Amino acid sequence: MLQVAVCVCVCVCVCVCVACKRAEVKAVCVIGMGSHLCCLSERCSDINECVTVPDACKGGMRCINHFGGYFCLPQNAQIIVNDGAEPTAPPFVNQFVSWCVSDGNQFVNQFVNQFVNQFVNQFASWCVSDVNQFVNQFVSWCVSDINECESSNPCQHQCYNILGSFICQCEQGYQLAADQLSCQGLGGGRGCSLMVFADVPADVDECSFSSYMCQWQCVNQPGGYECVCPDGYQLQGTRMCQDINECETGHNCREDETCWNYFGGFRCYPRNPCHEPYVQTGEGRCSCQAVSACRGLPPSIVYKYMSITSERSVPADVFQIQATSVFPNMHNTFRIKAGNEGGQFFLRRSSNVSAMLVMARALGGPREHVLDLEMVTQNAALSYRSSSLLRLTIIVGPYAF
């Protein structure tokens, strides 16, 4: 709040008496740039420059007359006065009068030489060159500002002191309420105000604005919201969820197991998936060595794993199988031998040596599908027929991301 005590600043122009002779009745005055003080019969009689000087104060400021001059203040400034009609004369004016009454020569020598030659010249240069600079300097001299943000902090959220008052601002997610100081939630709104008192904020639930605020779940908080992700995921940015690869960050699979990460979790599978009569001949590869024991069985089984998200759009290509050995005049056919009882998949033959597994129906998770994909190789001229099996485990994650 702007407080102006009994502060005397000679504003816009300054004039002073050059000589006051106690023995003479007439006044000897030098007229300055719009104000003067005349000495009449050993007494100084004030002239109201606010009445006599046209447009004494610039920029909409209010003219305040005082003994020996006047000054300009903002329209809302308050001035402390005595019980009389005139403002109380400050010490500067009392000294001014004592100089004028007691010794005119002392006044001329001391006041004019020190005040007029130094201050008035500088003052006049302000009036001529830069009015704004003068006003700023005047305010710094005559205005004593109170920092309300330090003394009482009336704002509910953020308080910013300005000359003569203060403004309030609200945190993100709030806007300034009608009472001008309290904050109420409104999706990140901001506001400011003057001289108000705090109230309890009313938060706005930003999560109710849209179901797309967060990829998984929106949690409303005072003044805002945050996005959270389910187990197995971590927040990426501010709203997206990214799968955590537990096989890299930490898992509880045994030494004889291998960790397989999927969307939203992980699973442990045996490092040696082979069962009698098959033996492990490579990573994820099982071969049947005994011809008699393997009659009617595929000579080899290859184990593969993959993961997909839940409710994936269809049709979708998910896995490609391809012959590892190519022989002349051999014809290859592909089929889903087992695991497709629901008809969720089909094979699309790409060439004589490859085929694409296509998902025909959207799958929900978490769920595991084990498909036996068979490739049959035959040569009718040689009466040759052989087959190989790829056992594909498809893990469907619990979410669509």
mmCIF file of C-alpha atoms in Angstrom:
data_model
loop_
_atom_site.group_PDB
_atom_site.id
_atom_site.type_symbol
_atom_site.label_atom_id
_atom_site.label_comp_id
_atom_site.label_asym_id
_atom_site.label_seq_id
_atom_site.Cartn_x
_atom_site.Cartn_y
_atom_site.Cartn_z
ATOM 1 C CA MET A 1 0.000 0.000 0.000
ATOM 2 C CA LEU A 2 1.264 3.461 -0.851
ATOM 3 C CA GLN A 3 2.074 5.592 2.207
ATOM 4 C CA VAL A 4 3.274 9.158 1.919
ATOM 5 C CA ALA A 5 4.391 10.725 5.167
ATOM 6 C CA VAL A 6 5.191 14.401 5.579
ATOM 7 C CA CYS A 7 7.621 14.290 2.728
ATOM 8 C CA VAL A 8 8.580 17.568 1.031
ATOM 9 C CA CYS A 9 9.798 17.242 -2.506
ATOM 10 C CA VAL A 10 9.915 20.346 -4.681
ATOM 11 C CA CYS A 11 8.151 19.096 -7.799
ATOM 12 C CA VAL A 12 8.240 20.329 -11.403
ATOM 13 C CA CYS A 13 9.755 23.713 -10.639
ATOM 14 C CA VAL A 14 11.434 25.560 -7.742
ATOM 15 C CA CYS A 15 11.640 29.252 -6.898
ATOM 16 C CA VAL A 16 13.148 30.900 -3.846
ATOM 17 C CA CYS A 17 13.569 34.329 -2.377
ATOM 18 C CA VAL A 18 16.812 35.972 -3.250
ATOM 19 C CA ALA A 19 16.686 38.473 -0.441
ATOM 20 C CA CYS A 20 14.441 39.211 2.505
ATOM 21 C CA LYS A 21 15.135 42.493 4.244
ATOM 22 C CA ARG A 22 13.565 42.823 7.615
ATOM 23 C CA ALA A 23 13.647 46.613 7.450
ATOM 24 C CA GLU A 24 11.704 46.768 4.208
ATOM 25 C CA VAL A 25 8.124 45.847 3.577
ATOM 26 C CA LYS A 26 8.446 45.084 -0.085
ATOM 27 C CA ALA A 27 9.269 41.585 -1.248
ATOM 28 C CA VAL A 28 12.286 40.919 -3.344
ATOM 29 C CA CYS A 29 11.789 37.636 -5.196
ATOM 30 C CA VAL A 30 13.280 35.909 -8.162
ATOM 31 C CA ILE A 31 10.683 34.013 -10.184
ATOM 32 C CA GLY A 32 11.821 30.532 -11.090
ATOM 33 C CA MET A 33 10.164 27.892 -13.267
ATOM 34 C CA GLY A 34 6.633 28.193 -11.862
ATOM 35 C CA SER A 35 6.860 28.694 -8.079
ATOM 36 C CA HIS A 36 8.139 31.357 -5.787
ATOM 37 C CA LEU A 37 8.250 32.337 -2.144
ATOM 38 C CA CYS A 38 7.983 35.952 -1.258
ATOM 39 C CA CYS A 39 9.172 37.587 1.950
ATOM 40 C CA LEU A 40 6.734 40.232 3.173
ATOM 41 C CA SER A 41 7.455 42.288 6.282
ATOM 42 C CA GLU A 42 9.870 39.804 7.794
ATOM 43 C CA ARG A 43 7.432 36.904 7.164
ATOM 44 C CA CYS A 44 7.324 34.447 4.327
ATOM 45 C CA SER A 45 3.864 34.219 2.778
ATOM 46 C CA ASP A 46 3.153 31.051 0.856
ATOM 47 C CA ILE A 47 1.703 31.133 -2.664
ATOM 48 C CA ASN A 48 -0.512 28.226 -3.782
ATOM 49 C CA GLU A 49 1.167 27.141 -6.999
ATOM 50 C CA CYS A 50 -1.452 24.461 -7.523
ATOM 51 C CA VAL A 51 -3.870 27.338 -8.207
ATOM 52 C CA THR A 52 -1.598 29.843 -9.853
ATOM 53 C CA VAL A 53 0.494 27.552 -12.038
ATOM 54 C CA PRO A 54 -1.483 26.039 -14.953
ATOM 55 C CA ASP A 55 -1.113 22.293 -15.228
ATOM 56 C CA ALA A 56 1.465 22.152 -12.448
ATOM 57 C CA CYS A 57 1.562 18.336 -12.301
ATOM 58 C CA LYS A 58 1.851 16.136 -15.356
ATOM 59 C CA GLY A 59 0.706 12.610 -16.068
ATOM 60 C CA GLY A 60 -2.549 12.791 -14.098
ATOM 61 C CA MET A 61 -0.761 13.311 -10.779
ATOM 62 C CA ARG A 62 -2.363 15.380 -7.997
ATOM 63 C CA CYS A 63 -0.874 18.757 -7.040
ATOM 64 C CA ILE A 64 -0.246 19.261 -3.308
ATOM 65 C CA ASN A 65 0.653 22.752 -2.129
ATOM 66 C CA HIS A 66 3.018 23.220 0.792
ATOM 67 C CA PHE A 67 4.967 26.073 2.386
ATOM 68 C CA GLY A 68 7.327 27.429 -0.204
ATOM 69 C CA GLY A 69 6.390 25.134 -3.059
ATOM 70 C CA TYR A 70 4.326 22.117 -4.086
ATOM 71 C CA PHE A 71 4.739 18.515 -5.032
ATOM 72 C CA CYS A 72 2.887 15.964 -7.158
ATOM 73 C CA LEU A 73 1.566 12.630 -5.930
ATOM 74 C CA PRO A 74 -0.566 9.805 -7.364
ATOM 75 C CA GLN A 75 -4.303 10.313 -7.114
ATOM 76 C CA ASN A 76 -4.724 7.612 -4.469
ATOM 77 C CA ALA A 77 -1.917 8.861 -2.203
ATOM 78 C CA GLN A 78 -2.754 9.818 1.383
ATOM 79 C CA ILE A 79 -1.196 12.794 3.139
ATOM 80 C CA ILE A 80 -0.960 13.222 6.887
ATOM 81 C CA VAL A 81 -2.050 16.731 7.897
ATOM 82 C CA ASN A 82 -2.633 18.546 11.198
ATOM 83 C CA ASP A 83 -5.947 19.766 12.509
ATOM 84 C CA GLY A 84 -5.645 23.025 10.634
ATOM 85 C CA ALA A 85 -6.370 23.821 7.019
ATOM 86 C CA GLU A 86 -2.766 23.766 5.884
ATOM 87 C CA PRO A 87 -0.396 20.746 5.916
ATOM 88 C CA THR A 88 2.095 20.591 8.727
ATOM 89 C CA ALA A 89 5.331 22.213 7.728
ATOM 90 C CA PRO A 90 8.214 19.774 7.763
ATOM 91 C CA PRO A 91 11.605 20.537 9.286
ATOM 92 C CA PHE A 92 12.940 21.637 5.913
ATOM 93 C CA VAL A 93 10.352 24.420 5.714
ATOM 94 C CA ASN A 94 10.917 25.487 9.316
ATOM 95 C CA GLN A 95 14.620 25.866 8.601
ATOM 96 C CA PHE A 96 13.730 27.690 5.415
ATOM 97 C CA VAL A 97 11.591 30.197 7.325
ATOM 98 C CA SER A 98 14.199 30.673 10.065
ATOM 99 C CA TRP A 99 16.796 31.468 7.441
ATOM 100 C CA CYS A 100 14.482 33.953 5.755
ATOM 101 C CA VAL A 101 13.439 35.682 8.989
ATOM 102 C CA SER A 102 16.743 35.820 10.837
ATOM 103 C CA ASP A 103 19.300 36.644 8.244
ATOM 104 C CA GLY A 104 18.521 37.284 4.592
ATOM 105 C CA ASN A 105 22.158 37.349 3.614
ATOM 106 C CA GLN A 106 22.770 34.009 5.282
ATOM 107 C CA PHE A 107 19.804 32.610 3.382
ATOM 108 C CA VAL A 108 21.081 33.851 0.059
ATOM 109 C CA ASN A 109 24.570 32.574 0.633
ATOM 110 C CA GLN A 110 23.662 29.220 2.128
ATOM 111 C CA PHE A 111 20.391 28.249 0.478
ATOM 112 C CA VAL A 112 20.708 29.717 -2.975
ATOM 113 C CA ASN A 113 24.292 28.712 -3.519
ATOM 114 C CA GLN A 114 23.810 25.157 -2.228
ATOM 115 C CA PHE A 115 20.259 24.476 -3.285
ATOM 116 C CA VAL A 116 19.474 26.516 -6.363
ATOM 117 C CA ASN A 117 22.775 26.142 -8.135
ATOM 118 C CA GLN A 118 22.893 22.364 -7.572
ATOM 119 C CA PHE A 119 19.400 20.978 -7.189
ATOM 120 C CA VAL A 120 17.382 23.347 -9.368
ATOM 121 C CA ASN A 121 19.755 23.030 -12.299
ATOM 122 C CA GLN A 122 19.555 19.257 -12.093
ATOM 123 C CA PHE A 123 15.809 19.503 -11.539
ATOM 124 C CA ALA A 124 15.340 21.672 -14.605
ATOM 125 C CA SER A 125 17.340 19.234 -16.738
ATOM 126 C CA TRP A 126 14.956 16.483 -15.671
ATOM 127 C CA CYS A 127 11.900 18.531 -16.584
ATOM 128 C CA VAL A 128 13.318 19.312 -19.980
ATOM 129 C CA SER A 129 14.973 16.044 -20.924
ATOM 130 C CA ASP A 130 13.007 13.194 -19.383
ATOM 131 C CA VAL A 131 9.787 13.594 -17.428
ATOM 132 C CA ASN A 132 9.604 9.871 -16.698
ATOM 133 C CA GLN A 133 13.050 9.949 -15.143
ATOM 134 C CA PHE A 134 11.947 12.778 -12.879
ATOM 135 C CA VAL A 135 8.792 10.969 -11.805
ATOM 136 C CA ASN A 136 10.754 7.816 -10.993
ATOM 137 C CA GLN A 137 13.269 9.812 -8.971
ATOM 138 C CA PHE A 138 10.470 11.665 -7.229
ATOM 139 C CA VAL A 139 8.791 8.398 -6.228
ATOM 140 C CA SER A 140 12.050 7.007 -4.900
ATOM 141 C CA TRP A 141 12.469 10.142 -2.723
ATOM 142 C CA CYS A 142 8.967 10.684 -1.446
ATOM 143 C CA VAL A 143 7.262 7.270 -1.440
ATOM 144 C CA SER A 144 7.867 4.657 1.232
ATOM 145 C CA ASP A 145 6.551 1.297 -0.057
ATOM 146 C CA ILE A 146 5.454 -1.504 2.280
ATOM 147 C CA ASN A 147 6.146 -5.038 1.087
ATOM 148 C CA GLU A 148 2.843 -6.751 1.908
ATOM 149 C CA CYS A 149 4.206 -10.104 0.688
ATOM 150 C CA GLU A 150 6.765 -10.099 3.515
ATOM 151 C CA SER A 151 4.679 -8.519 6.258
ATOM 152 C CA SER A 152 1.428 -10.481 5.903
ATOM 153 C CA ASN A 153 1.541 -12.513 2.653
ATOM 154 C CA PRO A 154 -2.196 -12.182 1.950
ATOM 155 C CA CYS A 155 -2.078 -14.300 -1.233
ATOM 156 C CA GLN A 156 -3.030 -17.942 -1.000
ATOM 157 C CA HIS A 157 -0.415 -19.100 -3.514
ATOM 158 C CA GLN A 158 2.161 -16.634 -4.850
ATOM 159 C CA CYS A 159 2.525 -12.996 -3.807
ATOM 160 C CA TYR A 160 4.437 -10.364 -5.816
ATOM 161 C CA ASN A 161 5.079 -6.945 -4.337
ATOM 162 C CA ILE A 162 4.725 -3.890 -6.559
ATOM 163 C CA LEU A 163 5.030 -0.196 -5.757
ATOM 164 C CA GLY A 164 2.004 0.779 -3.727
ATOM 165 C CA SER A 165 0.342 -2.629 -3.692
ATOM 166 C CA PHE A 166 0.849 -6.297 -4.618
ATOM 167 C CA ILE A 167 -0.468 -8.923 -7.000
ATOM 168 C CA CYS A 168 -1.426 -12.548 -6.448
ATOM 169 C CA GLN A 169 -0.839 -15.438 -8.792
ATOM 170 C CA CYS A 170 -2.156 -18.999 -8.622
ATOM 171 C CA GLU A 171 -0.275 -22.218 -9.152
ATOM 172 C CA GLN A 172 -0.773 -24.333 -12.253
ATOM 173 C CA GLY A 173 -4.193 -25.909 -12.249
ATOM 174 C CA TYR A 174 -5.888 -22.954 -10.527
ATOM 175 C CA GLN A 175 -7.287 -19.593 -11.465
ATOM 176 C CA LEU A 176 -7.853 -16.540 -9.306
ATOM 177 C CA ALA A 177 -11.272 -16.652 -7.669
ATOM 178 C CA ALA A 178 -13.822 -13.836 -7.623
ATOM 179 C CA ASP A 179 -12.639 -12.728 -4.178
ATOM 180 C CA GLN A 180 -9.384 -11.701 -5.890
ATOM 181 C CA LEU A 181 -6.912 -13.595 -3.733
ATOM 182 C CA SER A 182 -7.977 -17.188 -3.247
ATOM 183 C CA CYS A 183 -7.342 -19.731 -6.008
ATOM 184 C CA GLN A 184 -9.762 -22.227 -7.476
ATOM 185 C CA GLY A 185 -8.800 -25.096 -9.752
ATOM 186 C CA LEU A 186 -9.352 -24.784 -13.472
ATOM 187 C CA GLY A 187 -6.915 -26.920 -15.465
ATOM 188 C CA GLY A 188 -3.770 -24.829 -15.203
ATOM 189 C CA GLY A 189 -5.363 -21.357 -15.249
ATOM 190 C CA ARG A 190 -3.497 -18.400 -13.803
ATOM 191 C CA GLY A 191 -4.618 -15.053 -12.531
ATOM 192 C CA CYS A 192 -3.642 -12.024 -10.505
ATOM 193 C CA SER A 193 -5.337 -9.515 -8.271
ATOM 194 C CA LEU A 194 -4.886 -6.704 -5.772
ATOM 195 C CA MET A 195 -5.559 -6.524 -2.035
ATOM 196 C CA VAL A 196 -7.686 -9.610 -1.395
ATOM 197 C CA PHE A 197 -7.961 -12.333 1.197
ATOM 198 C CA ALA A 198 -7.484 -16.079 0.838
ATOM 199 C CA ASP A 199 -10.206 -18.689 0.703
ATOM 200 C CA VAL A 200 -10.296 -22.472 0.414
ATOM 201 C CA PRO A 201 -9.628 -23.512 -3.219
ATOM 202 C CA ALA A 202 -12.040 -25.609 -5.217
ATOM 203 C CA ASP A 203 -10.043 -28.059 -7.278
ATOM 204 C CA VAL A 204 -11.140 -29.075 -10.769
ATOM 205 C CA ASP A 205 -10.803 -32.735 -11.745
ATOM 206 C CA GLU A 206 -8.799 -32.562 -14.976
ATOM 207 C CA CYS A 207 -9.082 -36.346 -15.312
ATOM 208 C CA SER A 208 -12.773 -35.910 -16.077
ATOM 209 C CA PHE A 209 -12.059 -33.754 -19.121
ATOM 210 C CA SER A 210 -11.085 -36.658 -21.368
ATOM 211 C CA SER A 211 -10.322 -40.356 -21.229
ATOM 212 C CA TYR A 212 -7.142 -39.638 -23.215
ATOM 213 C CA MET A 213 -5.454 -37.557 -20.528
ATOM 214 C CA CYS A 214 -3.275 -40.577 -19.677
ATOM 215 C CA GLN A 215 -2.472 -43.784 -21.508
ATOM 216 C CA TRP A 216 -3.503 -45.941 -18.563
ATOM 217 C CA GLN A 217 -4.802 -44.108 -15.492
ATOM 218 C CA CYS A 218 -5.230 -40.440 -14.565
ATOM 219 C CA VAL A 219 -4.961 -39.470 -10.905
ATOM 220 C CA ASN A 220 -6.370 -36.078 -9.951
ATOM 221 C CA GLN A 221 -4.361 -33.946 -7.546
ATOM 222 C CA PRO A 222 -4.879 -30.470 -6.048
ATOM 223 C CA GLY A 223 -4.095 -28.031 -8.802
ATOM 224 C CA GLY A 224 -3.345 -30.629 -11.458
ATOM 225 C CA TYR A 225 -3.114 -34.325 -12.210
ATOM 226 C CA GLU A 226 -0.579 -37.046 -12.870
ATOM 227 C CA CYS A 227 -0.503 -40.182 -14.984
ATOM 228 C CA VAL A 228 0.379 -43.551 -13.518
ATOM 229 C CA CYS A 229 1.212 -46.863 -15.163
ATOM 230 C CA PRO A 230 0.380 -50.445 -14.158
ATOM 231 C CA ASP A 231 2.847 -52.948 -12.767
ATOM 232 C CA GLY A 232 5.437 -53.906 -15.331
ATOM 233 C CA TYR A 233 5.432 -50.431 -16.901
ATOM 234 C CA GLN A 234 7.117 -47.115 -16.229
ATOM 235 C CA LEU A 235 5.999 -43.610 -17.115
ATOM 236 C CA GLN A 236 7.538 -42.277 -20.309
ATOM 237 C CA GLY A 237 7.223 -38.518 -20.506
ATOM 238 C CA THR A 238 4.071 -37.265 -18.808
ATOM 239 C CA ARG A 239 1.335 -39.590 -20.072
ATOM 240 C CA MET A 240 2.724 -42.651 -21.912
ATOM 241 C CA CYS A 241 3.610 -46.015 -20.398
ATOM 242 C CA GLN A 242 6.667 -48.026 -21.432
ATOM 243 C CA ASP A 243 7.248 -51.696 -20.726
ATOM 244 C CA ILE A 244 9.934 -52.538 -18.185
ATOM 245 C CA ASN A 245 12.281 -55.272 -19.333
ATOM 246 C CA GLU A 246 12.528 -57.271 -16.138
ATOM 247 C CA CYS A 247 14.960 -59.690 -17.800
ATOM 248 C CA GLU A 248 17.455 -56.793 -17.829
ATOM 249 C CA THR A 249 16.504 -54.991 -14.622
ATOM 250 C CA GLY A 250 16.054 -58.062 -12.424
ATOM 251 C CA HIS A 251 14.170 -61.376 -12.386
ATOM 252 C CA ASN A 252 13.862 -64.533 -10.307
ATOM 253 C CA CYS A 253 14.422 -67.200 -12.964
ATOM 254 C CA ARG A 254 16.570 -70.190 -11.980
ATOM 255 C CA GLU A 255 19.950 -71.071 -13.477
ATOM 256 C CA ASP A 256 18.404 -73.725 -15.709
ATOM 257 C CA GLU A 257 15.782 -71.276 -16.961
ATOM 258 C CA THR A 258 15.852 -68.441 -19.425
ATOM 259 C CA CYS A 259 13.991 -65.177 -18.904
ATOM 260 C CA TRP A 260 11.593 -63.998 -21.578
ATOM 261 C CA ASN A 261 10.218 -60.453 -21.334
ATOM 262 C CA TYR A 262 6.765 -59.655 -22.621
ATOM 263 C CA PHE A 263 4.544 -56.558 -22.508
ATOM 264 C CA GLY A 264 3.787 -56.021 -18.841
ATOM 265 C CA GLY A 265 5.860 -58.810 -17.320
ATOM 266 C CA PHE A 266 8.218 -61.740 -17.845
ATOM 267 C CA ARG A 267 8.223 -65.526 -17.785
ATOM 268 C CA CYS A 268 10.808 -68.186 -17.141
ATOM 269 C CA TYR A 269 11.217 -71.009 -19.642
ATOM 270 C CA PRO A 270 13.574 -74.030 -19.408
ATOM 271 C CA ARG A 271 16.870 -73.600 -21.153
ATOM 272 C CA ASN A 272 16.521 -77.183 -22.377
ATOM 273 C CA PRO A 273 12.969 -77.618 -23.668
ATOM 274 C CA CYS A 274 13.608 -81.045 -25.202
ATOM 275 C CA HIS A 275 11.727 -84.134 -24.090
ATOM 276 C CA GLU A 276 12.374 -87.778 -24.896
ATOM 277 C CA PRO A 277 13.135 -89.003 -27.502
ATOM 278 C CA TYR A 278 14.547 -85.562 -28.450
ATOM 279 C CA VAL A 279 17.893 -84.195 -27.343
ATOM 280 C CA GLN A 280 19.095 -80.630 -27.400
ATOM 281 C CA THR A 281 21.332 -79.894 -30.370
ATOM 282 C CA GLY A 282 21.349 -76.112 -30.165
ATOM 283 C CA GLU A 283 19.710 -73.170 -28.428
ATOM 284 C CA GLY A 284 15.984 -73.868 -28.600
ATOM 285 C CA ARG A 285 16.502 -76.791 -31.012
ATOM 286 C CA CYS A 286 15.647 -80.426 -30.302
ATOM 287 C CA SER A 287 16.442 -83.347 -32.619
ATOM 288 C CA CYS A 288 15.424 -86.966 -32.612
ATOM 289 C CA GLN A 289 18.502 -89.183 -32.916
ATOM 290 C CA ALA A 290 16.918 -92.664 -32.749
ATOM 291 C CA VAL A 291 15.199 -93.497 -36.020
ATOM 292 C CA SER A 292 13.034 -96.213 -34.549
ATOM 293 C CA ALA A 293 11.919 -94.036 -31.633
ATOM 294 C CA CYS A 294 11.108 -91.080 -33.879
ATOM 295 C CA ARG A 295 8.921 -92.961 -36.352
ATOM 296 C CA GLY A 296 5.931 -90.721 -37.167
ATOM 297 C CA LEU A 297 7.456 -87.723 -35.354
ATOM 298 C CA PRO A 298 9.097 -84.658 -36.873
ATOM 299 C CA PRO A 299 12.881 -85.104 -36.910
ATOM 300 C CA SER A 300 13.395 -81.732 -35.233
ATOM 301 C CA ILE A 301 11.491 -79.163 -33.159
ATOM 302 C CA VAL A 302 12.543 -75.527 -32.873
ATOM 303 C CA TYR A 303 11.238 -73.467 -29.907
ATOM 304 C CA LYS A 304 10.526 -69.749 -30.362
ATOM 305 C CA TYR A 305 8.906 -67.094 -28.174
ATOM 306 C CA MET A 306 7.281 -63.769 -28.963
ATOM 307 C CA SER A 307 4.993 -61.239 -27.261
ATOM 308 C CA ILE A 308 2.213 -58.998 -28.570
ATOM 309 C CA THR A 309 -0.016 -56.370 -26.999
ATOM 310 C CA SER A 310 -3.599 -57.013 -26.078
ATOM 311 C CA GLU A 311 -6.410 -56.133 -28.483
ATOM 312 C CA ARG A 312 -4.060 -55.633 -31.397
ATOM 313 C CA SER A 313 -5.790 -54.555 -34.595
ATOM 314 C CA VAL A 314 -6.379 -57.322 -37.126
ATOM 315 C CA PRO A 315 -5.492 -58.740 -39.537
ATOM 316 C CA ALA A 316 -1.880 -58.469 -38.445
ATOM 317 C CA ASP A 317 1.292 -60.230 -39.581
ATOM 318 C CA VAL A 318 2.946 -61.583 -36.460
ATOM 319 C CA PHE A 319 5.586 -64.177 -37.392
ATOM 320 C CA GLN A 320 7.385 -65.472 -40.489
ATOM 321 C CA ILE A 321 8.646 -69.024 -40.902
ATOM 322 C CA GLN A 322 11.245 -69.949 -43.498
ATOM 323 C CA ALA A 323 13.075 -73.084 -44.603
ATOM 324 C CA THR A 324 16.706 -73.170 -43.543
ATOM 325 C CA SER A 325 17.724 -75.643 -46.272
ATOM 326 C CA VAL A 326 16.637 -75.495 -49.889
ATOM 327 C CA PHE A 327 16.942 -78.459 -52.229
ATOM 328 C CA PRO A 328 16.243 -78.598 -55.960
ATOM 329 C CA ASN A 329 12.829 -79.874 -57.064
ATOM 330 C CA MET A 330 11.567 -79.854 -53.496
ATOM 331 C CA HIS A 331 8.090 -78.536 -52.730
ATOM 332 C CA ASN A 332 7.291 -77.045 -49.325
ATOM 333 C CA THR A 333 3.888 -76.678 -47.724
ATOM 334 C CA PHE A 334 3.013 -74.923 -44.457
ATOM 335 C CA ARG A 335 0.234 -75.475 -41.946
ATOM 336 C CA ILE A 336 -0.779 -74.831 -38.344
ATOM 337 C CA LYS A 337 -0.675 -78.331 -36.915
ATOM 338 C CA ALA A 338 -1.873 -77.588 -33.367
ATOM 339 C CA GLY A 339 -2.912 -74.740 -31.059
ATOM 340 C CA ASN A 340 -5.333 -72.937 -33.358
ATOM 341 C CA GLU A 341 -8.569 -74.486 -32.264
ATOM 342 C CA GLY A 342 -10.235 -71.085 -31.980
ATOM 343 C CA GLY A 343 -9.215 -70.039 -35.467
ATOM 344 C CA GLN A 344 -7.380 -66.953 -34.261
ATOM 345 C CA PHE A 345 -4.506 -67.449 -36.783
ATOM 346 C CA PHE A 346 -3.847 -68.586 -40.326
ATOM 347 C CA LEU A 347 -0.768 -69.094 -42.499
ATOM 348 C CA ARG A 348 -0.252 -67.158 -45.706
ATOM 349 C CA ARG A 349 2.263 -68.778 -48.035
ATOM 350 C CA SER A 350 4.735 -66.188 -49.282
ATOM 351 C CA SER A 351 6.936 -68.396 -51.445
ATOM 352 C CA ASN A 352 8.083 -71.993 -51.792
ATOM 353 C CA VAL A 353 10.338 -71.546 -48.779
ATOM 354 C CA SER A 354 8.461 -69.128 -46.469
ATOM 355 C CA ALA A 355 5.060 -68.340 -45.000
ATOM 356 C CA MET A 356 3.579 -65.601 -42.770
ATOM 357 C CA LEU A 357 1.570 -66.248 -39.628
ATOM 358 C CA VAL A 358 -1.375 -63.855 -39.588
ATOM 359 C CA MET A 359 -3.529 -63.031 -36.570
ATOM 360 C CA ALA A 360 -7.139 -63.006 -37.719
ATOM 361 C CA ARG A 361 -8.876 -62.150 -34.422
ATOM 362 C CA ALA A 362 -7.964 -59.676 -31.729
ATOM 363 C CA LEU A 363 -6.631 -61.369 -28.618
ATOM 364 C CA GLY A 364 -7.049 -60.212 -25.031
ATOM 365 C CA GLY A 365 -4.461 -60.793 -22.356
ATOM 366 C CA PRO A 366 -2.754 -61.825 -20.304
ATOM 367 C CA ARG A 367 -2.759 -65.079 -22.205
ATOM 368 C CA GLU A 368 -0.378 -67.602 -23.722
ATOM 369 C CA HIS A 369 -0.856 -69.282 -27.115
ATOM 370 C CA VAL A 370 1.342 -72.233 -28.185
ATOM 371 C CA LEU A 371 1.185 -72.964 -31.913
ATOM 372 C CA ASP A 372 2.849 -75.850 -33.754
ATOM 373 C CA LEU A 373 3.793 -74.574 -37.212
ATOM 374 C CA GLU A 374 4.771 -77.371 -39.564
ATOM 375 C CA MET A 375 6.671 -77.261 -42.828
ATOM 376 C CA VAL A 376 6.410 -80.375 -44.995
ATOM 377 C CA THR A 377 9.040 -80.925 -47.685
ATOM 378 C CA GLN A 378 8.419 -83.499 -50.413
ATOM 379 C CA ASN A 379 9.553 -84.607 -53.856
ATOM 380 C CA ALA A 380 7.003 -86.729 -55.712
ATOM 381 C CA ALA A 381 9.553 -88.041 -58.239
ATOM 382 C CA LEU A 382 11.805 -89.301 -55.500
ATOM 383 C CA SER A 383 8.975 -90.318 -53.186
ATOM 384 C CA TYR A 384 10.632 -88.142 -50.522
ATOM 385 C CA ARG A 385 8.750 -86.576 -47.647
ATOM 386 C CA SER A 386 10.023 -84.861 -44.526
ATOM 387 C CA SER A 387 8.743 -82.369 -41.995
ATOM 388 C CA SER A 388 10.046 -79.934 -39.423
ATOM 389 C CA LEU A 389 8.167 -78.318 -36.556
ATOM 390 C CA LEU A 390 8.400 -74.838 -35.054
ATOM 391 C CA ARG A 391 6.723 -74.535 -31.638
ATOM 392 C CA LEU A 392 5.856 -70.872 -31.262
ATOM 393 C CA THR A 393 4.773 -69.497 -27.887
ATOM 394 C CA ILE A 394 2.863 -66.198 -28.197
ATOM 395 C CA ILE A 395 2.396 -64.233 -24.970
ATOM 396 C CA VAL A 396 -0.386 -61.646 -25.090
ATOM 397 C CA GLY A 397 0.162 -58.788 -22.675
ATOM 398 C CA PRO A 398 -2.586 -57.523 -20.347
ATOM 399 C CA TYR A 399 -2.849 -54.084 -21.964
ATOM 400 C CA ALA A 400 -3.025 -52.560 -25.406
ATOM 401 C CA PHE A 401 0.396 -50.933 -24.969
#
